[in-house]
Amino acid sequence: MRNMIQKISISLSMGVACLVSSQCLAQTATEAAPPLATTAEQVLERYVEVTGGAEKYRQIKGIRQEAEMNFEAAGINGKMTMAYSSDGNMIVEVDLGGIANEKSGISDDTGWSM
């Protein structure tokens, strides 16, 4: 009985040692892990797939982004708005709280600023 307990104890100790060793963990993780995307193209294809598919992206007519800026040292706060349309036009508006207000963009392949 005592001999049997020693064998079980040794087996458990060896099992724990194997689990703790990085070689055993790496082998186990490699066997259990699914293959990873290896190229940027594969990553992007997967992203498009899980976020609705390419057809949903084709339906987007435009994108609008807004940001707030804070230049603490100068005491200036501002906002920036960027809008892009699917036909290639865009506008960027920057408002620095009364110090400056600028609009620029591209309309029908012509760049402009005011």
CSV table of C-alpha atoms in Angstrom, one decimal:
chain,number,residue,atom,x,y,z
A,1,MET,CA,0.0,0.0,0.0
A,2,ARG,CA,2.8,2.4,1.0
A,3,ASN,CA,4.6,1.5,-2.3
A,4,MET,CA,1.5,2.2,-4.3
A,5,ILE,CA,1.0,5.7,-2.6
A,6,GLN,CA,4.7,6.5,-3.4
A,7,LYS,CA,4.1,5.6,-7.1
A,8,ILE,CA,1.0,7.7,-7.3
A,9,SER,CA,2.8,10.6,-5.6
A,10,ILE,CA,5.7,10.3,-8.0
A,11,SER,CA,3.4,10.2,-11.0
A,12,LEU,CA,1.5,13.2,-9.8
A,13,SER,CA,4.7,15.1,-9.2
A,14,MET,CA,6.0,14.3,-12.7
A,15,GLY,CA,2.7,15.4,-14.2
A,16,VAL,CA,2.8,18.7,-12.3
A,17,ALA,CA,6.4,19.2,-13.4
A,18,CYS,CA,5.5,18.5,-17.0
A,19,LEU,CA,2.6,21.0,-16.8
A,20,VAL,CA,4.8,23.7,-15.3
A,21,SER,CA,7.6,23.2,-17.8
A,22,SER,CA,7.5,25.7,-20.7
A,23,GLN,CA,8.3,23.0,-23.2
A,24,CYS,CA,5.2,21.0,-22.2
A,25,LEU,CA,3.0,24.0,-22.1
A,26,ALA,CA,4.2,25.2,-25.5
A,27,GLN,CA,3.6,21.8,-27.1
A,28,THR,CA,0.1,21.7,-25.5
A,29,ALA,CA,-0.7,25.2,-26.7
A,30,THR,CA,0.5,24.5,-30.2
A,31,GLU,CA,-1.6,21.4,-30.5
A,32,ALA,CA,-4.7,23.1,-29.1
A,33,ALA,CA,-4.5,26.5,-30.8
A,34,PRO,CA,-6.2,27.1,-34.1
A,35,PRO,CA,-3.9,28.3,-37.0
A,36,LEU,CA,-3.4,32.1,-36.9
A,37,ALA,CA,-3.7,34.4,-39.9
A,38,THR,CA,-0.2,35.0,-41.1
A,39,THR,CA,-0.7,37.9,-43.5
A,40,ALA,CA,-2.1,41.4,-43.2
A,41,GLU,CA,-4.5,40.5,-46.0
A,42,GLN,CA,-5.9,37.5,-44.1
A,43,VAL,CA,-6.3,39.6,-41.0
A,44,LEU,CA,-8.3,42.3,-42.9
A,45,GLU,CA,-10.4,39.7,-44.7
A,46,ARG,CA,-11.3,38.2,-41.4
A,47,TYR,CA,-12.1,41.6,-39.9
A,48,VAL,CA,-14.4,42.4,-42.8
A,49,GLU,CA,-16.1,39.0,-42.4
A,50,VAL,CA,-16.8,39.4,-38.7
A,51,THR,CA,-18.0,43.0,-39.0
A,52,GLY,CA,-20.8,42.4,-41.5
A,53,GLY,CA,-19.1,41.4,-44.8
A,54,ALA,CA,-17.9,43.2,-47.9
A,55,GLU,CA,-21.5,43.9,-49.1
A,56,LYS,CA,-22.2,45.9,-46.0
A,57,TYR,CA,-19.0,48.0,-46.5
A,58,ARG,CA,-20.0,48.7,-50.1
A,59,GLN,CA,-23.3,50.2,-48.8
A,60,ILE,CA,-21.4,52.9,-46.8
A,61,LYS,CA,-22.0,56.3,-48.4
A,62,GLY,CA,-19.7,58.3,-46.2
A,63,ILE,CA,-17.8,58.6,-42.9
A,64,ARG,CA,-17.7,61.4,-40.4
A,65,GLN,CA,-15.1,61.7,-37.6
A,66,GLU,CA,-15.0,64.3,-34.9
A,67,ALA,CA,-12.2,65.0,-32.5
A,68,GLU,CA,-11.5,67.4,-29.7
A,69,MET,CA,-8.1,69.0,-29.2
A,70,ASN,CA,-6.6,70.5,-26.0
A,71,PHE,CA,-3.3,72.4,-26.0
A,72,GLU,CA,-3.0,73.0,-22.3
A,73,ALA,CA,0.3,74.9,-22.3
A,74,ALA,CA,-1.3,77.5,-24.7
A,75,GLY,CA,-4.7,77.4,-23.1
A,76,ILE,CA,-6.3,76.5,-26.5
A,77,ASN,CA,-9.2,74.1,-27.0
A,78,GLY,CA,-10.6,73.1,-30.4
A,79,LYS,CA,-12.5,70.7,-32.5
A,80,MET,CA,-11.8,69.0,-35.7
A,81,THR,CA,-14.4,67.4,-38.0
A,82,MET,CA,-13.6,65.3,-41.0
A,83,ALA,CA,-16.1,64.0,-43.5
A,84,TYR,CA,-15.4,61.6,-46.4
A,85,SER,CA,-17.9,60.5,-49.1
A,86,SER,CA,-17.8,57.4,-51.1
A,87,ASP,CA,-17.3,59.4,-54.3
A,88,GLY,CA,-13.9,60.7,-53.1
A,89,ASN,CA,-14.9,64.1,-51.8
A,90,MET,CA,-13.8,65.2,-48.3
A,91,ILE,CA,-13.9,68.1,-46.0
A,92,VAL,CA,-11.8,68.9,-42.9
A,93,GLU,CA,-12.9,71.7,-40.5
A,94,VAL,CA,-10.7,72.9,-37.7
A,95,ASP,CA,-12.0,75.3,-35.1
A,96,LEU,CA,-9.5,76.5,-32.4
A,97,GLY,CA,-12.0,78.4,-30.2
A,98,GLY,CA,-11.9,81.8,-31.9
A,99,ILE,CA,-8.2,81.8,-32.6
A,100,ALA,CA,-8.5,80.1,-36.0
A,101,ASN,CA,-11.2,78.4,-38.1
A,102,GLU,CA,-10.2,76.6,-41.3
A,103,LYS,CA,-12.0,74.5,-43.8
A,104,SER,CA,-10.2,72.5,-46.5
A,105,GLY,CA,-11.2,69.7,-48.7
A,106,ILE,CA,-11.3,67.9,-52.0
A,107,SER,CA,-14.3,68.3,-54.3
A,108,ASP,CA,-14.4,66.6,-57.7
A,109,ASP,CA,-10.6,66.2,-57.7
A,110,THR,CA,-10.0,69.9,-56.8
A,111,GLY,CA,-8.4,70.7,-53.5
A,112,TRP,CA,-9.5,73.9,-51.7
A,113,SER,CA,-9.0,75.7,-48.4
A,114,MET,CA,-10.6,78.7,-46.8
